[in-house]
Amino acid sequence: MKLCVIGTGYVGLVAGTCLASMGNDVICVDKDTEKLGKLEKGIIPIYEPGLENLIKENVKEKRLKFSNDLAASVRASKVCFIAVGTPQEEDGSADLSAVFAVAKSIAEAMDGYKVVVNKSTVPVGTCDKIAEILKENTSCEFDVVSNPEFLKQGSAVDDFLKPDRVVIGSDNERSTEIMQEIYSPFVRTGNPIIIMDVKSAEMTKYASNAFLAVKISYANEIANICECVGANAEMVRKGMCSDRRIGNQFLFPGLGYGGSCFPKDVRALVSLAKDNGYTCEMLGATDNINLRQRYIFINKILKRYNSEIKGKTFALWGLAFKPNTNDMREAPSISIINELLKHGAKIKAFDPKAMDTAKGIFGDKIEYVDSSYDALKGADALILATEWNEFRNPDFSVIKNELKMPIIFDGRNQYSPKLMKEYGIEYFCIGKK
């Protein structure tokens, strides 16, 4: 099938590439010609395991193309996916200007029946507005479909190729059959394609992300209570997760969630509820707990030094908001670095993939090193902010010898307090004494 994906950000690039890998002819559209030129050469702006090779393979086979000509791409395609950003406004609501601008451009370019599929994360009712824009700007037939994405950064390619489920919000049989044809190769193992009305599909995306965010904030709230009363949050987590009704995912205490989805989507859902006359107390608390969590951790550092950290140097392992990505949007590391800098401390940072991203945020305010062990040299303590695999089992003898004082502040509860005691390392974590 001939498809175009408008927007080559995280969602659009992964979606377009994976759709091409199933034999579709896909055009990825973007206004940024420099970015498109790099993509054609296999230079990828984001780090996502497996994506670079998949792009190169599909470009070579001529199933995947890149273009800045939206009108020509729409005319050449039967299905047009909208995958542009919906950044957060000051009041927490989603900025839909890019979505609506693309919808208008699609309408003006249409030369026949098209299925217009929204993959951007949008409030309930957005597809109705897209339909209104299309109707105002074209006499051609069209259908508007909601097809939310459920990709996890760090495993997005696998998530798209082997989805738990595919959600399609469609109000007629014609567009439903087309969407089922597109996604049938991805669900051959039996995972469902769930057909529902458009508004329910839009809501499903927000509801899913918000629920996962609630679980993370709940885990952190319980961990903080455990620390107050002398319980072990890890033991409590294991006891909880053995209950099949609860499950074992997204219940790890730590620095809280970050990234481009959970913070934005929780706030957007709170804003959507407010606009419709409902006060969303649980999700408001979820967001507040998440923001507070990183400062609870920062206060552990400050308390250890009686807030006198001016001139001290901290080795920081991990900058990305999670492993297997270079994304630092809403990353806890940003809050940690800014707060420590505010108190006059120095930072020596290392991340396997997010160093260039960090340079764009902090410039020369912090020091960037070539390896995790280089960060330790001359540092007063180590802070673990992102749980990359290579940080899970380091040489603690090296850590102890390189640091001025053997102190670790573990924001991801990666290490055993018992083992740290054996090494003579002063250890601070979350939810454990």
GROMACS .gro file of C-alpha atoms in nm:
model
  433
    1MET     CA    1   0.000   0.000   0.000
    2LYS     CA    2   0.115   0.355  -0.066
    3LEU     CA    3   0.144   0.557   0.253
    4CYS     CA    4   0.285   0.888   0.369
    5VAL     CA    5   0.383   0.979   0.724
    6ILE     CA    6   0.394   1.351   0.793
    7GLY     CA    7   0.647   1.430   1.062
    8THR     CA    8   0.983   1.258   1.108
    9GLY     CA    9   1.007   1.294   1.482
   10TYR     CA   10   1.026   0.998   1.714
   11VAL     CA   11   0.683   0.853   1.633
   12GLY     CA   12   0.677   0.935   1.262
   13LEU     CA   13   1.023   0.800   1.188
   14VAL     CA   14   0.970   0.472   1.372
   15ALA     CA   15   0.620   0.426   1.228
   16GLY     CA   16   0.720   0.507   0.871
   17THR     CA   17   1.022   0.280   0.880
   18CYS     CA   18   0.836  -0.014   1.033
   19LEU     CA   19   0.545   0.024   0.789
   20ALA     CA   20   0.795   0.018   0.502
   21SER     CA   21   0.955  -0.296   0.643
   22MET     CA   22   0.629  -0.483   0.577
   23GLY     CA   23   0.644  -0.406   0.205
   24ASN     CA   24   0.451  -0.080   0.193
   25ASP     CA   25   0.576   0.215  -0.013
   26VAL     CA   26   0.622   0.489   0.246
   27ILE     CA   27   0.712   0.856   0.208
   28CYS     CA   28   0.821   1.031   0.528
   29VAL     CA   29   0.751   1.403   0.500
   30ASP     CA   30   0.917   1.687   0.687
   31LYS     CA   31   0.988   2.058   0.635
   32ASP     CA   32   1.349   2.022   0.755
   33THR     CA   33   1.545   1.954   0.435
   34GLU     CA   34   1.877   1.920   0.618
   35LYS     CA   35   1.728   1.648   0.839
   36LEU     CA   36   1.580   1.472   0.537
   37GLY     CA   37   1.917   1.475   0.361
   38LYS     CA   38   2.081   1.312   0.660
   39LEU     CA   39   1.808   1.049   0.684
   40GLU     CA   40   1.856   0.954   0.321
   41LYS     CA   41   2.223   0.894   0.401
   42GLY     CA   42   2.135   0.684   0.705
   43ILE     CA   43   2.225   0.953   0.961
   44ILE     CA   44   1.961   0.921   1.232
   45PRO     CA   45   1.878   1.216   1.465
   46ILE     CA   46   1.761   0.993   1.750
   47TYR     CA   47   1.909   0.687   1.913
   48GLU     CA   48   1.672   0.391   1.906
   49PRO     CA   49   1.802   0.032   1.897
   50GLY     CA   50   1.752  -0.129   1.555
   51LEU     CA   51   1.618   0.183   1.383
   52GLU     CA   52   1.928   0.287   1.191
   53ASN     CA   53   1.974  -0.051   1.021
   54LEU     CA   54   1.603  -0.073   0.940
   55ILE     CA   55   1.606   0.272   0.776
   56LYS     CA   56   1.912   0.190   0.567
   57GLU     CA   57   1.764  -0.142   0.456
   58ASN     CA   58   1.431   0.007   0.348
   59VAL     CA   59   1.589   0.309   0.177
   60LYS     CA   60   1.812   0.069  -0.018
   61GLU     CA   61   1.508  -0.135  -0.124
   62LYS     CA   62   1.333   0.192  -0.222
   63ARG     CA   63   1.036   0.119   0.002
   64LEU     CA   64   1.119   0.419   0.222
   65LYS     CA   65   1.166   0.769   0.085
   66PHE     CA   66   1.199   1.113   0.240
   67SER     CA   67   1.046   1.432   0.101
   68ASN     CA   68   0.965   1.791   0.190
   69ASP     CA   69   0.688   1.801  -0.073
   70LEU     CA   70   0.378   1.734   0.134
   71ALA     CA   71   0.133   1.791  -0.150
   72ALA     CA   72   0.302   1.544  -0.387
   73SER     CA   73   0.337   1.289  -0.107
   74VAL     CA   74  -0.033   1.312  -0.023
   75ARG     CA   75  -0.136   1.270  -0.387
   76ALA     CA   76   0.091   0.966  -0.418
   77SER     CA   77  -0.058   0.797  -0.110
   78LYS     CA   78  -0.382   0.626  -0.018
   79VAL     CA   79  -0.333   0.672   0.356
   80CYS     CA   80  -0.179   0.979   0.519
   81PHE     CA   81  -0.053   0.951   0.877
   82ILE     CA   82  -0.023   1.268   1.087
   83ALA     CA   83   0.269   1.227   1.330
   84VAL     CA   84   0.369   1.580   1.428
   85GLY     CA   85   0.441   1.709   1.777
   86THR     CA   86   0.177   1.826   2.024
   87PRO     CA   87   0.391   2.016   2.276
   88GLN     CA   88   0.263   2.124   2.612
   89GLU     CA   89   0.114   2.470   2.657
   90GLU     CA   90   0.173   2.669   2.976
   91ASP     CA   91  -0.160   2.552   3.118
   92GLY     CA   92  -0.076   2.186   3.052
   93SER     CA   93  -0.299   2.151   2.747
   94ALA     CA   94  -0.171   2.017   2.415
   95ASP     CA   95  -0.069   2.258   2.140
   96LEU     CA   96  -0.252   2.124   1.834
   97SER     CA   97  -0.147   2.393   1.587
   98ALA     CA   98   0.088   2.163   1.394
   99VAL     CA   99  -0.178   1.890   1.368
  100PHE     CA  100  -0.435   2.132   1.231
  101ALA     CA  101  -0.186   2.293   0.990
  102VAL     CA  102  -0.099   1.951   0.847
  103ALA     CA  103  -0.468   1.862   0.816
  104LYS     CA  104  -0.528   2.178   0.613
  105SER     CA  105  -0.229   2.104   0.389
  106ILE     CA  106  -0.351   1.748   0.330
  107ALA     CA  107  -0.696   1.876   0.234
  108GLU     CA  108  -0.554   2.127  -0.012
  109ALA     CA  109  -0.344   1.855  -0.178
  110MET     CA  110  -0.607   1.580  -0.200
  111ASP     CA  111  -0.702   1.457  -0.547
  112GLY     CA  112  -0.929   1.170  -0.443
  113TYR     CA  113  -1.036   0.955  -0.148
  114LYS     CA  114  -0.783   0.944   0.138
  115VAL     CA  115  -0.772   0.794   0.482
  116VAL     CA  116  -0.624   1.054   0.717
  117VAL     CA  117  -0.482   0.882   1.025
  118ASN     CA  118  -0.386   1.073   1.335
  119LYS     CA  119  -0.097   0.915   1.529
  120SER     CA  120  -0.011   1.226   1.729
  121THR     CA  121  -0.118   1.223   2.094
  122VAL     CA  122  -0.422   1.452   2.104
  123PRO     CA  123  -0.718   1.529   2.332
  124VAL     CA  124  -1.053   1.365   2.272
  125GLY     CA  125  -1.238   1.543   1.992
  126THR     CA  126  -0.931   1.635   1.787
  127CYS     CA  127  -1.017   1.399   1.502
  128ASP     CA  128  -1.358   1.569   1.475
  129LYS     CA  129  -1.179   1.901   1.430
  130ILE     CA  130  -0.946   1.746   1.172
  131ALA     CA  131  -1.253   1.626   0.982
  132GLU     CA  132  -1.399   1.978   0.992
  133ILE     CA  133  -1.076   2.124   0.852
  134LEU     CA  134  -1.068   1.866   0.573
  135LYS     CA  135  -1.431   1.931   0.485
  136GLU     CA  136  -1.372   2.306   0.468
  137ASN     CA  137  -1.073   2.271   0.234
  138THR     CA  138  -1.153   1.984  -0.004
  139SER     CA  139  -1.444   1.837  -0.200
  140CYS     CA  140  -1.278   1.494  -0.209
  141GLU     CA  141  -1.399   1.201  -0.002
  142PHE     CA  142  -1.204   1.116   0.312
  143ASP     CA  143  -1.218   0.931   0.640
  144VAL     CA  144  -1.042   1.033   0.961
  145VAL     CA  145  -0.901   0.759   1.183
  146SER     CA  146  -0.737   0.766   1.527
  147ASN     CA  147  -0.446   0.523   1.555
  148PRO     CA  148  -0.257   0.601   1.877
  149GLU     CA  149   0.096   0.471   1.925
  150PHE     CA  150   0.214   0.283   2.232
  151LEU     CA  151   0.589   0.286   2.172
  152LYS     CA  152   0.840   0.271   2.455
  153GLN     CA  153   1.160   0.458   2.389
  154GLY     CA  154   1.445   0.210   2.387
  155SER     CA  155   1.228  -0.067   2.243
  156ALA     CA  156   1.013   0.126   1.994
  157VAL     CA  157   1.103  -0.078   1.686
  158ASP     CA  158   1.012  -0.405   1.857
  159ASP     CA  159   0.699  -0.247   2.000
  160PHE     CA  160   0.582  -0.144   1.653
  161LEU     CA  161   0.677  -0.469   1.481
  162LYS     CA  162   0.534  -0.688   1.759
  163PRO     CA  163   0.259  -0.483   1.923
  164ASP     CA  164   0.063  -0.595   2.230
  165ARG     CA  165  -0.239  -0.453   2.049
  166VAL     CA  166  -0.325  -0.216   1.769
  167VAL     CA  167  -0.597   0.038   1.848
  168ILE     CA  168  -0.796   0.175   1.556
  169GLY     CA  169  -1.060   0.439   1.607
  170SER     CA  170  -1.277   0.434   1.297
  171ASP     CA  171  -1.641   0.521   1.242
  172ASN     CA  172  -1.698   0.335   0.913
  173GLU     CA  173  -1.624   0.001   0.753
  174ARG     CA  174  -1.429   0.136   0.456
  175SER     CA  175  -1.147   0.295   0.658
  176THR     CA  176  -1.156   0.011   0.912
  177GLU     CA  177  -1.082  -0.248   0.642
  178ILE     CA  178  -0.794  -0.039   0.504
  179MET     CA  179  -0.639  -0.002   0.848
  180GLN     CA  180  -0.679  -0.373   0.920
  181GLU     CA  181  -0.502  -0.449   0.593
  182ILE     CA  182  -0.210  -0.225   0.692
  183TYR     CA  183  -0.169  -0.376   1.039
  184SER     CA  184  -0.251  -0.743   0.974
  185PRO     CA  185   0.119  -0.835   0.910
  186PHE     CA  186   0.209  -0.703   1.257
  187VAL     CA  187  -0.036  -0.923   1.452
  188ARG     CA  188   0.013  -1.266   1.295
  189THR     CA  189   0.085  -1.416   1.638
  190GLY     CA  190  -0.269  -1.338   1.747
  191ASN     CA  191  -0.240  -1.011   1.936
  192PRO     CA  192  -0.556  -0.810   1.876
  193ILE     CA  193  -0.647  -0.526   1.645
  194ILE     CA  194  -0.905  -0.346   1.859
  195ILE     CA  195  -1.162  -0.149   1.663
  196MET     CA  196  -1.348   0.124   1.849
  197ASP     CA  197  -1.500   0.465   1.791
  198VAL     CA  198  -1.263   0.755   1.726
  199LYS     CA  199  -1.310   0.934   2.058
  200SER     CA  200  -1.249   0.617   2.258
  201ALA     CA  201  -0.927   0.556   2.066
  202GLU     CA  202  -0.807   0.909   2.142
  203MET     CA  203  -0.887   0.856   2.510
  204THR     CA  204  -0.718   0.515   2.520
  205LYS     CA  205  -0.377   0.670   2.455
  206TYR     CA  206  -0.405   0.919   2.740
  207ALA     CA  207  -0.562   0.667   2.975
  208SER     CA  208  -0.284   0.413   2.917
  209ASN     CA  209   0.005   0.655   2.970
  210ALA     CA  210  -0.160   0.818   3.271
  211PHE     CA  211  -0.217   0.479   3.437
  212LEU     CA  212   0.150   0.384   3.398
  213ALA     CA  213   0.250   0.723   3.539
  214VAL     CA  214   0.020   0.661   3.837
  215LYS     CA  215   0.196   0.329   3.904
  216ILE     CA  216   0.538   0.496   3.904
  217SER     CA  217   0.431   0.774   4.139
  218TYR     CA  218   0.257   0.520   4.362
  219ALA     CA  219   0.577   0.315   4.383
  220ASN     CA  220   0.770   0.627   4.483
  221GLU     CA  221   0.512   0.728   4.743
  222ILE     CA  222   0.527   0.382   4.901
  223ALA     CA  223   0.910   0.387   4.891
  224ASN     CA  224   0.918   0.720   5.073
  225ILE     CA  225   0.688   0.583   5.344
  226CYS     CA  226   0.905   0.270   5.370
  227GLU     CA  227   1.208   0.486   5.431
  228CYS     CA  228   1.029   0.677   5.706
  229VAL     CA  229   0.916   0.366   5.893
  230GLY     CA  230   1.221   0.146   5.831
  231ALA     CA  231   1.069  -0.095   5.579
  232ASN     CA  232   1.249  -0.211   5.263
  233ALA     CA  233   1.076  -0.083   4.949
  234GLU     CA  234   1.228  -0.358   4.735
  235MET     CA  235   1.083  -0.630   4.956
  236VAL     CA  236   0.748  -0.453   4.958
  237ARG     CA  237   0.757  -0.429   4.577
  238LYS     CA  238   0.822  -0.802   4.545
  239GLY     CA  239   0.541  -0.879   4.783
  240MET     CA  240   0.302  -0.662   4.585
  241CYS     CA  241   0.406  -0.776   4.239
  242SER     CA  242   0.349  -1.143   4.315
  243ASP     CA  243  -0.022  -1.058   4.309
  244ARG     CA  244  -0.137  -1.118   3.951
  245ARG     CA  245  -0.392  -0.838   3.985
  246ILE     CA  246  -0.106  -0.590   4.032
  247GLY     CA  247   0.171  -0.718   3.804
  248ASN     CA  248   0.541  -0.636   3.813
  249GLN     CA  249   0.587  -0.351   3.566
  250PHE     CA  250   0.627   0.020   3.639
  251LEU     CA  251   0.645  -0.030   4.017
  252PHE     CA  252   1.015   0.041   4.066
  253PRO     CA  253   1.083   0.336   4.295
  254GLY     CA  254   1.343   0.585   4.182
  255LEU     CA  255   1.368   0.937   4.046
  256GLY     CA  256   1.028   0.926   3.874
  257TYR     CA  257   0.931   0.936   3.512
  258GLY     CA  258   1.045   1.176   3.239
  259GLY     CA  259   1.050   1.184   2.862
  260SER     CA  260   0.815   1.329   2.604
  261CYS     CA  261   0.502   1.126   2.691
  262PHE     CA  262   0.415   1.065   3.054
  263PRO     CA  263   0.462   1.420   3.192
  264LYS     CA  264   0.292   1.584   2.895
  265ASP     CA  265   0.008   1.334   2.868
  266VAL     CA  266  -0.077   1.340   3.238
  267ARG     CA  267  -0.097   1.720   3.235
  268ALA     CA  268  -0.295   1.721   2.911
  269LEU     CA  269  -0.551   1.479   3.057
  270VAL     CA  270  -0.581   1.694   3.369
  271SER     CA  271  -0.635   1.996   3.144
  272LEU     CA  272  -0.888   1.810   2.928
  273ALA     CA  273  -1.086   1.710   3.238
  274LYS     CA  274  -1.080   2.067   3.368
  275ASP     CA  275  -1.203   2.204   3.035
  276ASN     CA  276  -1.497   1.968   3.062
  277GLY     CA  277  -1.585   2.059   3.419
  278TYR     CA  278  -1.412   1.777   3.605
  279THR     CA  279  -1.130   1.805   3.861
  280CYS     CA  280  -0.883   1.520   3.812
  281GLU     CA  281  -0.732   1.492   4.161
  282MET     CA  282  -0.547   1.161   4.124
  283LEU     CA  283  -0.360   1.262   3.809
  284GLY     CA  284  -0.280   1.605   3.951
  285ALA     CA  285  -0.127   1.432   4.253
  286THR     CA  286   0.058   1.188   4.026
  287ASP     CA  287   0.232   1.476   3.849
  288ASN     CA  288   0.313   1.654   4.177
  289ILE     CA  289   0.458   1.339   4.335
  290ASN     CA  290   0.671   1.280   4.028
  291LEU     CA  291   0.819   1.629   4.034
  292ARG     CA  292   0.871   1.612   4.410
  293GLN     CA  293   1.054   1.279   4.388
  294ARG     CA  294   1.364   1.416   4.222
  295TYR     CA  295   1.389   1.685   4.491
  296ILE     CA  296   1.357   1.427   4.767
  297PHE     CA  297   1.663   1.265   4.612
  298ILE     CA  298   1.845   1.597   4.574
  299ASN     CA  299   1.778   1.668   4.941
  300LYS     CA  300   1.952   1.341   5.032
  301ILE     CA  301   2.265   1.479   4.867
  302LEU     CA  302   2.234   1.820   5.031
  303LYS     CA  303   2.161   1.670   5.373
  304ARG     CA  304   2.472   1.451   5.357
  305TYR     CA  305   2.685   1.766   5.322
  306ASN     CA  306   2.474   1.997   5.541
  307SER     CA  307   2.394   2.186   5.217
  308GLU     CA  308   2.760   2.287   5.190
  309ILE     CA  309   2.849   2.153   4.844
  310LYS     CA  310   3.004   2.465   4.694
  311GLY     CA  311   3.323   2.357   4.516
  312LYS     CA  312   3.246   1.987   4.543
  313THR     CA  313   3.252   1.774   4.229
  314PHE     CA  314   2.993   1.507   4.158
  315ALA     CA  315   3.035   1.228   3.905
  316LEU     CA  316   2.701   1.179   3.729
  317TRP     CA  317   2.623   0.851   3.553
  318GLY     CA  318   2.330   0.885   3.318
  319LEU     CA  319   2.173   1.188   3.150
  320ALA     CA  320   1.891   1.044   2.936
  321PHE     CA  321   1.552   1.012   3.103
  322LYS     CA  322   1.574   0.632   3.061
  323PRO     CA  323   1.818   0.377   2.914
  324ASN     CA  324   1.849   0.305   2.540
  325THR     CA  325   1.765   0.656   2.427
  326ASN     CA  326   1.939   0.992   2.389
  327ASP     CA  327   1.621   1.176   2.488
  328MET     CA  328   1.655   1.414   2.783
  329ARG     CA  329   1.312   1.573   2.774
  330GLU     CA  330   1.190   1.608   3.135
  331ALA     CA  331   1.488   1.396   3.249
  332PRO     CA  332   1.547   1.388   3.627
  333SER     CA  333   1.916   1.448   3.556
  334ILE     CA  334   1.833   1.802   3.446
  335SER     CA  335   1.676   1.887   3.782
  336ILE     CA  336   1.965   1.726   3.970
  337ILE     CA  337   2.231   1.911   3.770
  338ASN     CA  338   2.057   2.248   3.787
  339GLU     CA  339   2.006   2.223   4.163
  340LEU     CA  340   2.363   2.118   4.235
  341LEU     CA  341   2.500   2.392   4.009
  342LYS     CA  342   2.280   2.641   4.193
  343HIS     CA  343   2.455   2.539   4.515
  344GLY     CA  344   2.798   2.590   4.361
  345ALA     CA  345   2.887   2.227   4.287
  346LYS     CA  346   3.061   2.095   3.976
  347ILE     CA  347   2.942   1.807   3.757
  348LYS     CA  348   3.141   1.550   3.558
  349ALA     CA  349   2.886   1.368   3.346
  350PHE     CA  350   2.878   1.057   3.131
  351ASP     CA  351   2.599   0.892   2.934
  352PRO     CA  352   2.643   0.627   2.662
  353LYS     CA  353   2.415   0.809   2.413
  354ALA     CA  354   2.293   1.144   2.547
  355MET     CA  355   2.616   1.346   2.566
  356ASP     CA  356   2.541   1.560   2.259
  357THR     CA  357   2.188   1.620   2.384
  358ALA     CA  358   2.325   1.734   2.719
  359LYS     CA  359   2.568   1.973   2.551
  360GLY     CA  360   2.272   2.139   2.382
  361ILE     CA  361   2.110   2.189   2.724
  362PHE     CA  362   2.400   2.276   2.953
  363GLY     CA  363   2.674   2.394   2.719
  364ASP     CA  364   2.996   2.440   2.915
  365LYS     CA  365   2.826   2.455   3.256
  366ILE     CA  366   2.928   2.095   3.324
  367GLU     CA  367   3.219   1.872   3.225
  368TYR     CA  368   3.167   1.586   2.979
  369VAL     CA  369   3.392   1.279   2.995
  370ASP     CA  370   3.456   0.982   2.768
  371SER     CA  371   3.373   0.700   3.006
  372SER     CA  372   3.193   0.627   3.330
  373TYR     CA  373   3.521   0.573   3.516
  374ASP     CA  374   3.666   0.900   3.384
  375ALA     CA  375   3.381   1.079   3.562
  376LEU     CA  376   3.500   0.941   3.897
  377LYS     CA  377   3.848   1.092   3.889
  378GLY     CA  378   3.871   1.368   4.148
  379ALA     CA  379   3.498   1.356   4.226
  380ASP     CA  380   3.363   1.376   4.579
  381ALA     CA  381   3.077   1.132   4.517
  382LEU     CA  382   2.896   0.938   4.246
  383ILE     CA  383   2.534   1.000   4.147
  384LEU     CA  384   2.350   0.735   3.944
  385ALA     CA  385   2.064   0.899   3.750
  386THR     CA  386   1.991   0.656   3.463
  387GLU     CA  387   1.995   0.277   3.487
  388TRP     CA  388   2.196   0.190   3.175
  389ASN     CA  389   2.300  -0.177   3.169
  390GLU     CA  390   2.668  -0.087   3.179
  391PHE     CA  391   2.616   0.083   3.516
  392ARG     CA  392   2.452  -0.222   3.677
  393ASN     CA  393   2.763  -0.415   3.775
  394PRO     CA  394   3.064  -0.180   3.782
  395ASP     CA  395   3.397  -0.241   3.951
  396PHE     CA  396   3.327  -0.104   4.297
  397SER     CA  397   3.693  -0.122   4.389
  398VAL     CA  398   3.767   0.127   4.111
  399ILE     CA  399   3.479   0.347   4.224
  400LYS     CA  400   3.609   0.347   4.581
  401ASN     CA  401   3.967   0.422   4.478
  402GLU     CA  402   3.887   0.697   4.226
  403LEU     CA  403   3.645   0.896   4.440
  404LYS     CA  404   3.779   1.133   4.704
  405MET     CA  405   3.527   0.978   4.942
  406PRO     CA  406   3.354   0.645   4.875
  407ILE     CA  407   2.997   0.778   4.849
  408ILE     CA  408   2.724   0.674   4.605
  409PHE     CA  409   2.383   0.838   4.565
  410ASP     CA  410   2.180   0.581   4.374
  411GLY     CA  411   1.865   0.729   4.221
  412ARG     CA  412   1.766   0.398   4.061
  413ASN     CA  413   1.821   0.151   4.348
  414GLN     CA  414   2.063  -0.050   4.136
  415TYR     CA  415   2.304  -0.165   4.403
  416SER     CA  416   2.282  -0.382   4.711
  417PRO     CA  417   2.319  -0.195   5.042
  418LYS     CA  418   2.480  -0.508   5.185
  419LEU     CA  419   2.740  -0.519   4.906
  420MET     CA  420   2.809  -0.146   4.944
  421LYS     CA  421   2.874  -0.200   5.314
  422GLU     CA  422   3.120  -0.479   5.234
  423TYR     CA  423   3.310  -0.244   5.002
  424GLY     CA  424   3.309   0.032   5.262
  425ILE     CA  425   3.101   0.259   5.040
  426GLU     CA  426   2.859   0.504   5.198
  427TYR     CA  427   2.539   0.437   5.010
  428PHE     CA  428   2.216   0.635   4.968
  429CYS     CA  429   1.917   0.501   4.775
  430ILE     CA  430   1.537   0.528   4.773
  431GLY     CA  431   1.299   0.342   5.002
  432LYS     CA  432   1.565   0.169   5.211
  433LYS     CA  433   1.761   0.269   5.518
   0.00000   0.00000   0.00000
